[in-house]
Amino acid sequence: MVAPFRAAAAQTFKRRNWLYVPAGGFADYTAPTALELGAASVLDFTRMAFRDGTVPPTQSTNRVQEQARLGDDVGFERKGITQLTGGTLTYAADPQVASGEDGKKVWEAFLDGPDGGWLVRRLNVARDTAVTAGQFVTILPADLGPSLEVEVGDGESGEVGGNCDYFIREAIKQMVALV
């Protein structure tokens, strides 16, 4: 008998990044490069995204009940269509800072709901570690809905933020190695 194994936990606390790559940012998103993710046009909004309001994508696969045959006394099922569903991004924003400053960068990038970009999630790498070849990322081809100015939190913890939905437009590439 083969001995059971237990892998170490892949930590996410202080070990995750969310990046936005605008349209045209990848030559081929199925083979991303560290150079592409390090480009000046890429927005690392990790420290702007709120933990409680940033929702990763989900998927659900239909369970299809096969048609019963005359001689069947047992029913069967098969796999149906898998629906990939985007989520929501909630991030900090400061209406009182000048255009281009840190408090407005994400707001300005997401304001009108840009299409054709990608959200990139990197897990189990310290958030301040530079993107390098050999790391693995998940790439979400995503169109963003327009942003809405919101208040996040209550009382003493209340902040101004922005909120937008994102929509998955193509296949997600998971745990893709950067070259």
XYZ file of C-alpha atoms in Angstrom:
179
model
C 0.000 0.000 0.000
C 1.203 3.486 -0.832
C 1.658 5.700 2.211
C -0.806 8.613 2.421
C 0.641 12.049 1.977
C -0.209 15.488 3.312
C 1.029 18.580 1.537
C 1.916 21.714 3.463
C -0.753 24.425 3.462
C -0.392 26.982 0.653
C -0.822 30.137 2.722
C -2.693 33.172 1.418
C -2.408 35.558 4.368
C -0.100 38.334 3.094
C 0.646 35.974 0.214
C -1.707 37.009 -2.583
C -1.767 39.587 -5.329
C -4.454 40.894 -7.647
C -3.239 42.595 -10.814
C -5.058 44.173 -13.722
C -3.566 43.866 -17.204
C -5.311 46.177 -19.701
C -6.279 45.123 -23.229
C -3.201 44.438 -25.336
C -1.087 43.576 -22.294
C -0.432 39.952 -23.291
C 0.868 38.626 -26.586
C -0.780 35.312 -25.590
C -2.504 35.105 -22.223
C -2.135 31.318 -22.182
C 1.666 31.783 -22.088
C 2.205 34.871 -19.909
C 5.624 36.272 -19.231
C 7.041 37.908 -16.127
C 8.043 40.826 -18.347
C 4.410 41.373 -19.402
C 3.243 41.336 -15.771
C 5.989 43.781 -14.832
C 4.970 46.329 -17.486
C 4.185 49.906 -16.438
C 0.594 49.523 -17.694
C -0.105 46.662 -15.228
C -1.863 47.742 -12.055
C -1.158 45.771 -8.860
C -4.190 46.701 -6.767
C -3.511 44.193 -3.961
C -3.253 46.828 -1.258
C -6.268 48.726 -2.586
C -8.677 45.762 -2.720
C -10.820 45.176 0.365
C -10.685 41.639 1.723
C -14.424 41.511 2.442
C -15.554 42.927 -0.898
C -13.285 41.299 -3.449
C -14.964 38.118 -4.638
C -13.077 35.546 -6.726
C -14.799 33.826 -9.645
C -16.959 30.759 -9.216
C -18.032 27.915 -11.416
C -20.987 25.584 -11.482
C -21.464 22.539 -13.676
C -24.943 21.371 -14.606
C -25.943 17.850 -13.649
C -27.868 16.460 -16.615
C -30.325 13.653 -15.995
C -30.102 11.204 -18.885
C -33.316 10.194 -20.592
C -34.713 6.961 -19.164
C -34.836 4.000 -21.562
C -37.707 1.536 -21.619
C -35.662 -1.167 -19.909
C -33.906 1.059 -17.369
C -34.534 0.590 -13.677
C -31.711 2.937 -12.670
C -31.281 6.576 -13.653
C -27.965 8.059 -14.726
C -26.514 11.513 -15.040
C -23.782 13.180 -16.989
C -21.801 16.356 -16.935
C -23.442 19.377 -18.567
C -22.320 22.922 -19.291
C -19.944 24.587 -16.850
C -20.729 28.233 -16.171
C -17.851 30.484 -15.126
C -19.092 33.489 -13.189
C -17.051 36.553 -12.384
C -17.235 38.353 -9.098
C -16.964 41.780 -7.572
C -13.983 44.011 -6.892
C -14.264 46.474 -4.024
C -11.317 48.759 -3.571
C -10.201 51.887 -1.726
C -10.551 55.235 -3.500
C -9.971 58.825 -2.448
C -12.128 61.439 -4.163
C -9.962 64.268 -2.813
C -6.602 63.352 -4.376
C -5.388 64.455 -7.795
C -5.705 62.313 -10.888
C -2.927 59.712 -11.147
C -2.216 59.570 -7.410
C -2.376 56.243 -5.571
C -5.849 56.922 -4.151
C -7.299 57.317 -7.667
C -5.289 54.910 -9.847
C -7.657 51.956 -9.513
C -10.723 54.196 -9.717
C -9.469 55.740 -12.961
C -8.527 52.371 -14.464
C -11.873 50.738 -13.643
C -14.241 53.737 -13.829
C -15.809 53.193 -17.251
C -15.769 49.405 -17.112
C -12.935 48.532 -19.503
C -13.285 45.493 -21.768
C -10.606 43.184 -23.103
C -8.314 43.092 -20.059
C -7.265 40.399 -17.631
C -7.331 40.003 -13.886
C -4.341 38.057 -12.603
C -4.247 36.373 -9.226
C -0.991 35.154 -7.699
C -1.236 33.037 -4.560
C 1.258 31.746 -1.980
C 3.950 34.297 -2.838
C 4.660 37.152 -0.430
C 2.664 40.103 -1.751
C 5.692 42.416 -2.076
C 7.759 39.868 -4.026
C 8.456 40.876 -7.630
C 6.803 38.841 -10.355
C 9.414 36.471 -11.797
C 9.616 33.589 -14.248
C 8.747 30.255 -12.684
C 5.958 31.621 -10.471
C 2.431 30.431 -11.159
C -0.585 32.684 -11.686
C -4.258 32.369 -12.555
C -5.401 34.517 -15.449
C -9.006 35.617 -15.734
C -9.951 37.144 -19.106
C -12.329 39.726 -17.703
C -14.448 42.632 -18.815
C -15.178 45.039 -15.984
C -18.467 46.739 -15.262
C -18.430 50.434 -14.483
C -17.325 51.488 -11.001
C -19.641 52.984 -8.430
C -18.418 55.128 -5.548
C -19.345 53.368 -2.293
C -18.737 53.613 1.429
C -17.053 50.540 2.873
C -17.276 49.687 6.563
C -19.125 51.512 9.309
C -18.282 54.096 11.915
C -14.601 54.368 12.705
C -13.632 51.838 10.037
C -15.624 53.532 7.255
C -13.759 54.410 4.036
C -14.547 55.626 0.540
C -14.215 52.990 -2.122
C -15.182 51.870 -5.565
C -17.089 48.781 -6.532
C -17.355 47.018 -9.890
C -18.351 43.626 -11.172
C -16.203 41.633 -13.554
C -17.323 39.157 -16.177
C -15.388 36.129 -17.445
C -15.294 36.259 -21.272
C -12.994 33.310 -22.082
C -11.477 30.248 -20.446
C -9.612 30.878 -17.190
C -6.006 29.681 -17.161
C -5.142 28.334 -13.722
C -1.703 27.787 -12.195
C 0.073 28.900 -15.375
C 3.864 29.167 -15.107
C 5.351 32.533 -16.008
C 8.166 32.360 -18.548
